[in-house]
Coordinates of C-alpha atoms in Angstrom, one line a residue:
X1 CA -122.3 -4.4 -38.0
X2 CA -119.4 -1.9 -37.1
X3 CA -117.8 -2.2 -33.8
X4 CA -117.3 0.4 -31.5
X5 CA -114.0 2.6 -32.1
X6 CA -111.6 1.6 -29.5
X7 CA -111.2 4.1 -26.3
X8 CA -108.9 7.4 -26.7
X9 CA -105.7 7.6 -24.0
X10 CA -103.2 10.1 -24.1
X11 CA -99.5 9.3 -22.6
X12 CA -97.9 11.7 -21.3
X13 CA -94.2 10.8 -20.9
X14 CA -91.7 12.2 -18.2
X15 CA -88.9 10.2 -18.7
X16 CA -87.2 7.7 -15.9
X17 CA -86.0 4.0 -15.9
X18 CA -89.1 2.8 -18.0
X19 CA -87.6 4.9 -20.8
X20 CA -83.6 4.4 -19.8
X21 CA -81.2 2.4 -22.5
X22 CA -77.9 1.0 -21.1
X23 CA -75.1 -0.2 -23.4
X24 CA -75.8 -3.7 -23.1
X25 CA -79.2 -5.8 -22.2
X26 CA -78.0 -7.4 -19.1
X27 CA -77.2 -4.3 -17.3
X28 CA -79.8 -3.4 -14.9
X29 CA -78.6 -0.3 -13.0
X30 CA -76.1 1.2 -15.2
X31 CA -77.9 2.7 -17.7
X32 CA -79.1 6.4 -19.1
X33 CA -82.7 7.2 -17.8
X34 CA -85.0 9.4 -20.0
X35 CA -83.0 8.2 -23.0
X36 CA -85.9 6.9 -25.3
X37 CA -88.7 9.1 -26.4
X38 CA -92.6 7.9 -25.4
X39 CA -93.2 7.3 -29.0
X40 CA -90.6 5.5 -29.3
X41 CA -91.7 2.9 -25.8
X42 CA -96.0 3.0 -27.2
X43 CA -94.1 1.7 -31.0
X44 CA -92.6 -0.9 -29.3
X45 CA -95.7 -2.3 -27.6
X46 CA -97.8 -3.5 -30.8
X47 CA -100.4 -4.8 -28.3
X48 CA -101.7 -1.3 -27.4
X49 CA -103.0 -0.8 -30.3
X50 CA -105.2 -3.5 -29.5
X51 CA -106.7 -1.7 -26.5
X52 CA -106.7 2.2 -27.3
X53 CA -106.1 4.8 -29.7
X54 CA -103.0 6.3 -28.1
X55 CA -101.5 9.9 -28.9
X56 CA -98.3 10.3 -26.7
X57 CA -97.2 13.8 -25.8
X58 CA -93.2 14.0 -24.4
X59 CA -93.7 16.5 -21.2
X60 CA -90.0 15.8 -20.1
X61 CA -87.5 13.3 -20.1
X62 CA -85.5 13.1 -17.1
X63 CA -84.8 10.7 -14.0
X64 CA -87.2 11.0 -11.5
X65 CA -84.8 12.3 -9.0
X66 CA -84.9 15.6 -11.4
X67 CA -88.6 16.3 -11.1
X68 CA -89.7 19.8 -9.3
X69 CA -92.9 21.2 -7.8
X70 CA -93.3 23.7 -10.5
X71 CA -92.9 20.4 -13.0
X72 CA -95.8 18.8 -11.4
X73 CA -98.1 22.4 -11.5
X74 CA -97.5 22.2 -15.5
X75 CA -98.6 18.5 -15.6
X76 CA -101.4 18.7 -13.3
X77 CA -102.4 21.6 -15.5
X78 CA -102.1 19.8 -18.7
X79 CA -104.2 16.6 -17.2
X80 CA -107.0 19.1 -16.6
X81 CA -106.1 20.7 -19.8
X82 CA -106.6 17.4 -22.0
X83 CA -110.0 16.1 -19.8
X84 CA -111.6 19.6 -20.3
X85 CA -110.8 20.1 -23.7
X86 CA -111.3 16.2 -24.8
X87 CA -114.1 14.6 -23.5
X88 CA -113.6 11.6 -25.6
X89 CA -110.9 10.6 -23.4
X90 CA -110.9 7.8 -21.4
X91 CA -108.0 8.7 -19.4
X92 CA -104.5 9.8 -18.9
X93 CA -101.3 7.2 -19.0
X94 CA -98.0 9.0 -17.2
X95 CA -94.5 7.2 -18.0
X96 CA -92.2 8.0 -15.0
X97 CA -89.7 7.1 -13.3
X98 CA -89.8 5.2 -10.0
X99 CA -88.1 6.8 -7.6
X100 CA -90.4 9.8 -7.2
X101 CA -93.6 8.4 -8.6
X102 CA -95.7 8.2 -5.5
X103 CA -95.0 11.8 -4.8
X104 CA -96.3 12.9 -8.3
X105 CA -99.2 10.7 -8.1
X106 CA -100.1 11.9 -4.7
X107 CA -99.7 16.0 -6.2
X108 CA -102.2 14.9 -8.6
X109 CA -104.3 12.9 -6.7
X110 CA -104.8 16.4 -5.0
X111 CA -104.9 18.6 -7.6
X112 CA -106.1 17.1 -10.8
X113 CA -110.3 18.3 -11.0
X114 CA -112.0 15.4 -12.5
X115 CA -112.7 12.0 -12.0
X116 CA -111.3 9.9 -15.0
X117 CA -108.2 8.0 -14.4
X118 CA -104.7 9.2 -14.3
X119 CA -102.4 6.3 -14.0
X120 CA -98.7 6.7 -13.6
X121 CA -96.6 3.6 -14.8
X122 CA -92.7 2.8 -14.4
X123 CA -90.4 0.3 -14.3
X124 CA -87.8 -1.2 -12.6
X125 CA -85.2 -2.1 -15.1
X126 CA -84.6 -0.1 -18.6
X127 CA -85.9 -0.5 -21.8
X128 CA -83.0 -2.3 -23.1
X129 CA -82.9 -4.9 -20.8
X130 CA -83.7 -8.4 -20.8
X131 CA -86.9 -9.3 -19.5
X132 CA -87.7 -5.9 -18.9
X133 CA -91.2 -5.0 -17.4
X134 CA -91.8 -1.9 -18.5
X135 CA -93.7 -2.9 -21.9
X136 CA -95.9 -5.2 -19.9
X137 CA -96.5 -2.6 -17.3
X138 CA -97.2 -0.3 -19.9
X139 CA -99.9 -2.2 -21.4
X140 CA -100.9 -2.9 -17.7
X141 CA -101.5 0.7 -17.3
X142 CA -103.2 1.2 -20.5
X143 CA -106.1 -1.4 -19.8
X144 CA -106.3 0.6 -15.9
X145 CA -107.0 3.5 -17.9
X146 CA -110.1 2.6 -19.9
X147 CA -111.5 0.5 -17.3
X148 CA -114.7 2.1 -16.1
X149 CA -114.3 0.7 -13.1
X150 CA -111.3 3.1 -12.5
X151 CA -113.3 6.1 -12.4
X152 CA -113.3 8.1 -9.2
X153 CA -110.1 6.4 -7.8
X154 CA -107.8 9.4 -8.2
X155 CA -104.3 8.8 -9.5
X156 CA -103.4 5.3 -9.5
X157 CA -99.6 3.7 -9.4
X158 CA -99.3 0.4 -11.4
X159 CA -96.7 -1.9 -11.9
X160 CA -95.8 -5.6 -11.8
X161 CA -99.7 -6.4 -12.3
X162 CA -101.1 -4.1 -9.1
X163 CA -102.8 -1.3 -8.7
X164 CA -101.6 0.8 -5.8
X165 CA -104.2 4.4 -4.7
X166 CA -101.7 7.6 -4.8
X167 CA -102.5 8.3 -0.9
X168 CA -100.6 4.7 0.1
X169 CA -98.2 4.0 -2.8
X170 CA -94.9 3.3 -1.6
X171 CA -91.6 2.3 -2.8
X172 CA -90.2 -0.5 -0.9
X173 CA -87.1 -2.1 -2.1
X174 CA -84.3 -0.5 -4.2
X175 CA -84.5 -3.2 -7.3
X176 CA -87.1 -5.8 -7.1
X177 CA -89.6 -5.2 -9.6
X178 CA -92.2 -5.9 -6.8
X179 CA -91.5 -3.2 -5.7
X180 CA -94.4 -0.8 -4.6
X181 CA -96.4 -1.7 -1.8
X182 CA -99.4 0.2 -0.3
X183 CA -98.7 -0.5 3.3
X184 CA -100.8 -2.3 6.0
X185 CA -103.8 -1.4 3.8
X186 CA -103.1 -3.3 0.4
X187 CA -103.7 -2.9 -3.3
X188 CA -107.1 -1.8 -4.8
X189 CA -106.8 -4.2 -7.4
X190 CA -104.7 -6.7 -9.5
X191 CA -104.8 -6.8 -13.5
X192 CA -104.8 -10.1 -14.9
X193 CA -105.4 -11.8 -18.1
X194 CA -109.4 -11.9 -17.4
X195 CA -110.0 -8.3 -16.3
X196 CA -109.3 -5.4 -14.4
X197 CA -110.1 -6.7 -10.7
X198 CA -110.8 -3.5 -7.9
X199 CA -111.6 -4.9 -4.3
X200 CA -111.0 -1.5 -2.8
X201 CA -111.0 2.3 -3.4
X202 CA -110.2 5.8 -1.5
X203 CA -111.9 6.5 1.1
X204 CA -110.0 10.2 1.6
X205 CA -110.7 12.9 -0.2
X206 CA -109.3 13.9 -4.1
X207 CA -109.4 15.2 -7.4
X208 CA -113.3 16.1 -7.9
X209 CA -114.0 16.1 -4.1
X210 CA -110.7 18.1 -3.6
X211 CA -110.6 22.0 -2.2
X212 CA -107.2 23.0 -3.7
X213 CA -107.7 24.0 -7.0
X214 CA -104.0 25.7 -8.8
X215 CA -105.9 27.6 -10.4
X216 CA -106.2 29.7 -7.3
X217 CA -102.7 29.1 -5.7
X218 CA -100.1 31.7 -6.9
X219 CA -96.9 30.3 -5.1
X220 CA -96.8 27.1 -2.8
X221 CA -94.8 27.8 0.1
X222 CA -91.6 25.9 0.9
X223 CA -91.9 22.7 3.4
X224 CA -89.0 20.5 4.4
X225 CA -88.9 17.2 6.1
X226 CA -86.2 16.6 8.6
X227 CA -85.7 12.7 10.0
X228 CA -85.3 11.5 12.9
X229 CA -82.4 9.9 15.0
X230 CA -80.9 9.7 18.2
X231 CA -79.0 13.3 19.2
X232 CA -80.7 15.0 16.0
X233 CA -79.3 18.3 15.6
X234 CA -82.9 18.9 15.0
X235 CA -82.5 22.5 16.9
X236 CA -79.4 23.7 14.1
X237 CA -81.5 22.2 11.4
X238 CA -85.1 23.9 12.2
X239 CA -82.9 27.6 12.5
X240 CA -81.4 27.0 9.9
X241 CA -84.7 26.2 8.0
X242 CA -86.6 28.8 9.3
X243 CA -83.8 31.6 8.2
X244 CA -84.1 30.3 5.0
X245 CA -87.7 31.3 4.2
X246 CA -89.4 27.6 5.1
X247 CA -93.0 28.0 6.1
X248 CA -93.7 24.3 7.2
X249 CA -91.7 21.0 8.0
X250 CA -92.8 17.8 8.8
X251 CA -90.8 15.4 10.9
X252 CA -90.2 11.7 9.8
X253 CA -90.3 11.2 13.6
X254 CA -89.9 8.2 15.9
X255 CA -92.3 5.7 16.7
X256 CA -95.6 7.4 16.6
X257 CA -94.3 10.9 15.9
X258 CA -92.5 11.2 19.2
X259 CA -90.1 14.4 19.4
X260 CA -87.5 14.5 21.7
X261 CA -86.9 17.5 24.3
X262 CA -84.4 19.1 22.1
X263 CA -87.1 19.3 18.8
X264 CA -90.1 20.2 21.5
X265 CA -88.0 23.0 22.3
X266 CA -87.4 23.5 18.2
X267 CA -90.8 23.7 18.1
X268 CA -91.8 26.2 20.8
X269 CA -88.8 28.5 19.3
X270 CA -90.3 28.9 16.3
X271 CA -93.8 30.1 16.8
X272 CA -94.1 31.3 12.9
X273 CA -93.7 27.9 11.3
X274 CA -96.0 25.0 11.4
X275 CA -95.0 21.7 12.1
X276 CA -96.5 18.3 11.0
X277 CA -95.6 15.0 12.8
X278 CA -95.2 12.2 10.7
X279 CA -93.0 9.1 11.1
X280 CA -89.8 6.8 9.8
X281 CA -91.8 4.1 10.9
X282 CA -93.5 2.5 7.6
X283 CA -97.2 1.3 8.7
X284 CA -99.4 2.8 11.5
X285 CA -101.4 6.5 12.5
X286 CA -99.6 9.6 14.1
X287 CA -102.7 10.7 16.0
X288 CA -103.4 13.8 18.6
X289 CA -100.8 13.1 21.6
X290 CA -101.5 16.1 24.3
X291 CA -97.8 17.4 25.0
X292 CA -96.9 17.5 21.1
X293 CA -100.7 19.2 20.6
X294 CA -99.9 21.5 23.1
X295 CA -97.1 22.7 21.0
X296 CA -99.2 23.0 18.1
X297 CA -97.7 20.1 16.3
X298 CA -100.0 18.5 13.5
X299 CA -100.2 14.5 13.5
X300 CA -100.3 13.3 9.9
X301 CA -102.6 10.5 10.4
X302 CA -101.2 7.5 8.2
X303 CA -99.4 10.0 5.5
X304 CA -95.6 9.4 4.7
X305 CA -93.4 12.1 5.4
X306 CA -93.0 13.1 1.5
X307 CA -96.6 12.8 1.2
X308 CA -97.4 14.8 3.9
X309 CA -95.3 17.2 2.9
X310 CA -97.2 17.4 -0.5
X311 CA -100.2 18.2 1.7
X312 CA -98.7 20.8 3.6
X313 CA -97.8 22.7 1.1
X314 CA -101.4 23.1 -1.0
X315 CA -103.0 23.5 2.8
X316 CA -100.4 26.5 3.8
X317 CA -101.1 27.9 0.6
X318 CA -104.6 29.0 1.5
X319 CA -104.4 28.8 5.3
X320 CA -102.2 28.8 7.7
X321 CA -104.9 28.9 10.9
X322 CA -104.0 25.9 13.1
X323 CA -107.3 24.5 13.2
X324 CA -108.0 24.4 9.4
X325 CA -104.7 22.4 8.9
X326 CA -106.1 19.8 11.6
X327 CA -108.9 19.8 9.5
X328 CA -107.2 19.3 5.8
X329 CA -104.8 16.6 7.6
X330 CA -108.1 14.7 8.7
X331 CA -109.7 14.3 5.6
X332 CA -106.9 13.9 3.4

Protein backbone atom coordinates (compact mmCIF):
# COMPACT_ATOMS: atom_id res chain seq x y z
CA UNK A 1 0.00 0.00 0.00
CA UNK A 2 1.81 3.43 -0.51
CA UNK A 3 1.05 6.11 1.86
CA UNK A 4 0.05 9.37 1.11
CA UNK A 5 3.10 11.96 0.37
CA UNK A 6 3.41 14.12 3.35
CA UNK A 7 1.84 17.84 2.99
CA UNK A 8 3.86 20.72 1.10
CA UNK A 9 4.80 24.09 3.38
CA UNK A 10 6.91 26.70 2.32
CA UNK A 11 8.89 28.93 5.02
CA UNK A 12 9.42 32.04 4.33
CA UNK A 13 12.12 33.49 6.59
CA UNK A 14 12.43 37.21 7.76
CA UNK A 15 14.95 37.02 10.17
CA UNK A 16 14.60 38.07 14.10
CA UNK A 17 15.55 36.41 17.44
CA UNK A 18 14.34 32.82 16.26
CA UNK A 19 17.30 33.11 13.79
CA UNK A 20 19.79 35.34 16.19
CA UNK A 21 23.37 33.59 17.38
CA UNK A 22 25.14 35.16 20.45
CA UNK A 23 28.77 34.28 21.33
CA UNK A 24 27.99 32.02 24.00
CA UNK A 25 24.70 29.73 24.76
CA UNK A 26 23.78 31.29 27.95
CA UNK A 27 23.38 34.69 26.67
CA UNK A 28 19.86 35.50 26.21
CA UNK A 29 19.68 39.14 25.06
CA UNK A 30 22.95 39.87 23.78
CA UNK A 31 23.03 38.35 20.65
CA UNK A 32 22.95 39.14 16.61
CA UNK A 33 19.32 38.69 15.27
CA UNK A 34 18.88 37.62 11.65
CA UNK A 35 22.28 35.86 11.87
CA UNK A 36 21.37 32.32 10.70
CA UNK A 37 19.78 31.52 7.40
CA UNK A 38 16.07 29.63 7.39
CA UNK A 39 17.72 26.68 5.92
CA UNK A 40 20.04 26.63 8.18
CA UNK A 41 16.96 26.75 11.50
CA UNK A 42 14.44 23.82 9.10
CA UNK A 43 18.26 21.61 9.02
CA UNK A 44 18.40 21.79 12.50
CA UNK A 45 14.88 20.53 13.28
CA UNK A 46 15.17 16.83 11.85
CA UNK A 47 11.56 16.33 13.10
CA UNK A 48 9.96 18.43 10.31
CA UNK A 49 10.73 16.28 8.00
CA UNK A 50 8.48 14.07 9.69
CA UNK A 51 5.44 16.32 9.16
CA UNK A 52 5.95 18.19 5.66
CA UNK A 53 7.88 18.56 2.77
CA UNK A 54 9.48 21.95 3.45
CA UNK A 55 11.12 24.40 0.81
CA UNK A 56 12.32 27.53 2.71
CA UNK A 57 12.73 30.79 0.74
CA UNK A 58 15.01 33.71 2.77
CA UNK A 59 12.73 37.03 2.15
CA UNK A 60 14.98 39.00 4.60
CA UNK A 61 17.02 38.71 7.51
CA UNK A 62 16.69 41.48 9.88
CA UNK A 63 15.40 42.21 13.55
CA UNK A 64 11.97 42.88 13.63
CA UNK A 65 12.39 46.42 14.66
CA UNK A 66 13.78 46.87 10.86
CA UNK A 67 10.66 45.72 9.10
CA UNK A 68 8.75 48.44 6.80
CA UNK A 69 5.27 48.76 5.18
CA UNK A 70 6.63 48.33 1.81
CA UNK A 71 8.43 44.89 3.32
CA UNK A 72 5.09 43.62 4.29
CA UNK A 73 3.43 44.62 0.54
CA UNK A 74 6.23 42.29 -1.07
CA UNK A 75 5.48 39.42 1.47
CA UNK A 76 1.82 39.62 1.34
CA UNK A 77 2.42 39.55 -2.39
CA UNK A 78 4.55 36.58 -2.42
CA UNK A 79 1.95 34.58 0.05
CA UNK A 80 -0.67 35.16 -2.63
CA UNK A 81 2.03 34.54 -5.15
CA UNK A 82 2.96 30.95 -3.75
CA UNK A 83 -1.12 29.89 -2.91
CA UNK A 84 -2.02 30.90 -6.52
CA UNK A 85 0.69 29.44 -8.30
CA UNK A 86 0.85 26.11 -5.89
CA UNK A 87 -2.13 24.64 -5.02
CA UNK A 88 -0.49 21.67 -3.49
CA UNK A 89 0.33 23.77 -0.68
CA UNK A 90 -0.88 23.36 2.55
CA UNK A 91 0.17 26.56 3.87
CA UNK A 92 2.70 29.26 4.58
CA UNK A 93 5.22 29.09 7.76
CA UNK A 94 6.79 32.95 8.42
CA UNK A 95 10.10 33.00 10.83
CA UNK A 96 10.11 36.53 12.44
CA UNK A 97 11.05 38.17 14.92
CA UNK A 98 8.94 39.05 17.93
CA UNK A 99 8.84 42.35 18.49
CA UNK A 100 6.85 43.38 15.44
CA UNK A 101 5.15 40.09 14.64
CA UNK A 102 1.53 40.95 15.57
CA UNK A 103 1.73 43.87 13.31
CA UNK A 104 2.82 41.74 10.30
CA UNK A 105 0.35 39.12 11.05
CA UNK A 106 -2.42 41.52 11.39
CA UNK A 107 -1.15 43.31 7.55
CA UNK A 108 -1.69 39.91 6.36
CA UNK A 109 -4.57 38.91 8.08
CA UNK A 110 -5.96 41.92 5.89
CA UNK A 111 -4.46 41.50 2.90
CA UNK A 112 -3.41 38.02 2.05
CA UNK A 113 -6.64 36.61 -0.54
CA UNK A 114 -7.10 33.07 0.41
CA UNK A 115 -8.05 31.03 3.06
CA UNK A 116 -5.08 28.55 3.82
CA UNK A 117 -2.97 29.20 6.75
CA UNK A 118 -0.26 31.73 7.20
CA UNK A 119 1.40 31.20 10.43
CA UNK A 120 4.10 33.41 11.76
CA UNK A 121 6.46 31.78 14.38
CA UNK A 122 9.31 33.44 16.69
CA UNK A 123 11.05 33.08 19.55
CA UNK A 124 12.12 34.46 22.51
CA UNK A 125 15.70 33.56 23.03
CA UNK A 126 18.24 32.90 19.96
CA UNK A 127 19.18 29.94 18.27
CA UNK A 128 22.27 29.47 20.16
CA UNK A 129 20.95 29.40 23.37
CA UNK A 130 20.32 26.82 25.86
CA UNK A 131 16.92 25.62 25.94
CA UNK A 132 15.95 27.70 23.27
CA UNK A 133 12.27 27.48 21.95
CA UNK A 134 12.51 28.37 18.78
CA UNK A 135 13.04 24.72 17.20
CA UNK A 136 9.99 23.56 19.13
CA UNK A 137 7.97 26.46 18.13
CA UNK A 138 9.05 25.92 14.83
CA UNK A 139 7.79 22.49 14.59
CA UNK A 140 4.71 23.96 16.57
CA UNK A 141 4.08 26.16 13.64
CA UNK A 142 4.65 23.55 11.07
CA UNK A 143 1.95 21.06 12.39
CA UNK A 144 -0.60 24.64 12.57
CA UNK A 145 0.06 24.79 9.08
CA UNK A 146 -1.15 21.52 7.68
CA UNK A 147 -3.87 21.24 10.06
CA UNK A 148 -7.14 21.43 8.16
CA UNK A 149 -8.68 22.73 10.90
CA UNK A 150 -6.61 25.95 10.38
CA UNK A 151 -8.27 26.90 7.32
CA UNK A 152 -10.19 30.13 7.35
CA UNK A 153 -8.52 31.56 10.50
CA UNK A 154 -6.42 34.18 8.77
CA UNK A 155 -2.86 34.71 9.95
CA UNK A 156 -2.15 32.92 13.11
CA UNK A 157 0.80 33.85 15.81
CA UNK A 158 2.23 30.67 17.53
CA UNK A 159 4.60 30.28 20.10
CA UNK A 160 5.19 28.49 23.44
CA UNK A 161 2.40 25.78 22.31
CA UNK A 162 -0.65 28.60 21.60
CA UNK A 163 -2.20 29.73 18.87
CA UNK A 164 -3.00 33.45 19.10
CA UNK A 165 -5.69 35.05 15.84
CA UNK A 166 -3.66 38.18 14.16
CA UNK A 167 -6.64 40.67 15.14
CA UNK A 168 -5.74 39.99 19.26
CA UNK A 169 -2.10 38.88 19.29
CA UNK A 170 -0.19 40.83 21.61
CA UNK A 171 3.18 40.97 23.04
CA UNK A 172 3.10 41.13 26.68
CA UNK A 173 6.27 40.90 28.56
CA UNK A 174 9.77 41.85 27.33
CA UNK A 175 11.50 38.15 27.94
CA UNK A 176 9.31 35.47 29.10
CA UNK A 177 8.77 33.05 26.48
CA UNK A 178 5.08 33.18 27.40
CA UNK A 179 4.92 35.85 26.11
CA UNK A 180 2.01 36.63 23.60
CA UNK A 181 -1.31 36.93 24.91
CA UNK A 182 -4.57 37.56 22.99
CA UNK A 183 -6.20 39.80 25.55
CA UNK A 184 -9.57 39.35 27.55
CA UNK A 185 -10.53 37.08 24.66
CA UNK A 186 -8.02 34.16 24.75
CA UNK A 187 -6.25 31.74 22.42
CA UNK A 188 -7.94 29.84 19.58
CA UNK A 189 -6.21 26.88 20.35
CA UNK A 190 -3.26 25.01 22.12
CA UNK A 191 -0.89 22.40 20.18
CA UNK A 192 -0.08 19.52 22.14
CA UNK A 193 1.32 16.13 21.69
CA UNK A 194 -2.20 14.57 20.69
CA UNK A 195 -3.36 17.20 18.10
CA UNK A 196 -3.92 20.55 16.96
CA UNK A 197 -6.85 21.70 19.56
CA UNK A 198 -9.07 25.12 18.07
CA UNK A 199 -11.89 26.09 20.57
CA UNK A 200 -12.33 29.45 18.89
CA UNK A 201 -11.92 31.32 15.58
CA UNK A 202 -12.38 35.07 14.03
CA UNK A 203 -15.31 36.28 14.05
CA UNK A 204 -14.09 39.79 12.10
CA UNK A 205 -13.51 39.94 8.81
CA UNK A 206 -10.05 38.80 6.69
CA UNK A 207 -8.16 37.43 3.98
CA UNK A 208 -10.95 35.88 1.57
CA UNK A 209 -13.78 37.89 3.10
CA UNK A 210 -11.45 41.02 3.03
CA UNK A 211 -12.23 44.29 0.70
CA UNK A 212 -8.59 45.57 0.43
CA UNK A 213 -7.00 43.85 -2.15
CA UNK A 214 -2.98 45.52 -2.99
CA UNK A 215 -3.47 44.77 -5.96
CA UNK A 216 -5.61 47.88 -6.25
CA UNK A 217 -3.78 50.18 -3.73
CA UNK A 218 -0.96 52.27 -5.33
CA UNK A 219 0.54 54.07 -2.24
CA UNK A 220 -0.81 53.62 1.45
CA UNK A 221 -0.98 56.85 3.08
CA UNK A 222 1.09 57.76 6.14
CA UNK A 223 -0.71 57.17 9.73
CA UNK A 224 0.99 57.85 13.05
CA UNK A 225 0.03 57.01 16.55
CA UNK A 226 0.66 59.46 19.24
CA UNK A 227 0.14 58.26 23.23
CA UNK A 228 -1.29 59.55 25.67
CA UNK A 229 -0.29 61.28 29.04
CA UNK A 230 -0.99 63.92 31.39
CA UNK A 231 -0.13 67.63 29.69
CA UNK A 232 0.53 65.90 26.14
CA UNK A 233 1.88 68.19 23.85
CA UNK A 234 -0.66 66.55 21.73
CA UNK A 235 -1.43 70.08 19.95
CA UNK A 236 2.74 70.58 18.80
CA UNK A 237 2.73 66.96 17.91
CA UNK A 238 -0.59 66.77 15.62
CA UNK A 239 0.95 70.23 13.63
CA UNK A 240 3.78 68.95 13.40
CA UNK A 241 2.25 65.71 11.86
CA UNK A 242 -0.05 67.19 9.73
CA UNK A 243 2.86 69.49 8.06
CA UNK A 244 4.62 66.58 7.38
CA UNK A 245 2.16 64.99 4.88
CA UNK A 246 0.27 62.42 7.64
CA UNK A 247 -3.21 61.63 6.48
CA UNK A 248 -4.42 59.72 9.72
CA UNK A 249 -3.29 59.21 13.39
CA UNK A 250 -4.74 57.21 15.90
CA UNK A 251 -4.44 58.00 19.58
CA UNK A 252 -3.35 55.35 22.22
CA UNK A 253 -5.69 57.45 24.40
CA UNK A 254 -6.81 57.26 28.07
CA UNK A 255 -9.19 55.01 29.52
CA UNK A 256 -11.71 54.51 26.88
CA UNK A 257 -10.23 56.77 24.26
CA UNK A 258 -10.85 59.92 26.29
CA UNK A 259 -9.01 63.18 24.75
CA UNK A 260 -8.31 65.89 26.78
CA UNK A 261 -9.45 69.66 25.88
CA UNK A 262 -6.09 70.49 24.44
CA UNK A 263 -6.27 67.21 21.68
CA UNK A 264 -10.25 67.93 21.16
CA UNK A 265 -9.01 71.25 20.08
CA UNK A 266 -6.11 69.22 17.97
CA UNK A 267 -8.70 67.64 16.48
CA UNK A 268 -11.15 70.38 15.46
CA UNK A 269 -7.85 72.27 13.96
CA UNK A 270 -7.19 69.91 11.66
CA UNK A 271 -10.32 69.30 9.67
CA UNK A 272 -8.19 67.42 6.71
CA UNK A 273 -6.87 64.55 8.77
CA UNK A 274 -8.85 61.69 10.30
CA UNK A 275 -8.47 60.59 13.64
CA UNK A 276 -8.94 57.13 15.22
CA UNK A 277 -9.46 56.71 19.04
CA UNK A 278 -7.83 53.89 20.40
CA UNK A 279 -6.35 53.25 23.84
CA UNK A 280 -3.06 52.60 26.23
CA UNK A 281 -5.25 50.62 28.20
CA UNK A 282 -4.65 46.77 27.18
CA UNK A 283 -8.23 45.02 27.28
CA UNK A 284 -11.73 46.66 26.66
CA UNK A 285 -13.83 48.57 23.46
CA UNK A 286 -13.40 52.30 22.48
CA UNK A 287 -17.03 52.74 21.39
CA UNK A 288 -19.14 55.93 19.92
CA UNK A 289 -18.89 58.67 22.88
CA UNK A 290 -21.07 61.86 21.49
CA UNK A 291 -18.51 64.86 22.25
CA UNK A 292 -15.43 62.84 20.54
CA UNK A 293 -18.17 61.79 17.55
CA UNK A 294 -18.97 65.15 17.21
CA UNK A 295 -15.51 65.91 16.33
CA UNK A 296 -15.38 63.24 13.88
CA UNK A 297 -13.13 61.02 15.91
CA UNK A 298 -13.29 57.18 14.92
CA UNK A 299 -13.53 54.64 18.02
CA UNK A 300 -11.40 51.62 17.25
CA UNK A 301 -13.53 49.12 18.86
CA UNK A 302 -11.10 46.56 20.69
CA UNK A 303 -8.05 47.19 18.05
CA UNK A 304 -4.51 48.17 19.55
CA UNK A 305 -3.16 51.28 18.64
CA UNK A 306 -0.49 49.58 16.05
CA UNK A 307 -3.21 47.53 14.78
CA UNK A 308 -5.45 50.13 14.27
CA UNK A 309 -3.20 51.94 12.64
CA UNK A 310 -2.61 48.93 10.11
CA UNK A 311 -6.31 49.44 9.43
CA UNK A 312 -6.26 52.89 8.87
CA UNK A 313 -4.02 52.93 6.43
CA UNK A 314 -5.58 50.12 3.81
CA UNK A 315 -9.20 52.00 4.70
CA UNK A 316 -7.70 55.69 3.78
CA UNK A 317 -6.33 54.25 0.84
CA UNK A 318 -9.68 53.78 -0.85
CA UNK A 319 -11.80 56.17 1.25
CA UNK A 320 -11.46 58.79 3.18
CA UNK A 321 -15.56 59.57 3.69
CA UNK A 322 -16.21 59.49 7.41
CA UNK A 323 -18.87 57.21 7.32
CA UNK A 324 -17.13 54.35 5.35
CA UNK A 325 -14.25 54.42 7.85
CA UNK A 326 -17.04 53.89 10.71
CA UNK A 327 -17.91 51.17 8.68
CA UNK A 328 -14.38 49.40 7.93
CA UNK A 329 -13.58 50.04 11.80
CA UNK A 330 -16.84 47.97 12.66
CA UNK A 331 -16.27 45.00 10.89
CA UNK A 332 -12.70 44.75 11.15
Amino acid sequence: MTSEPLPRVVVLATGGTIAGRAASSLNLSGYQAGAVAGSELVDAVPELRELARIRVEQFGNVASTNLTVGMWRTLADRIDAIFATEPDVAGVVITHGTSTIEETAYFLHLTVRHERPVVLVGSMRPSSALSADGPLNLVNAVRVATCAQSRGRGALVVLNDEINGAREATKSNTYRVETFRSGELGFLGYIDDDKVAYYRRPEKRHTVDSEFDLAAIADLPKVEILYGYVDAATPLLVAALRQAGVRGIVFAALGAGMLSDNEKAAVKASPDMVFVRSTRVANGRVIAHGPHDDLGLIPADNLSPQKARILLMLALARSAEASELRRVFAEY
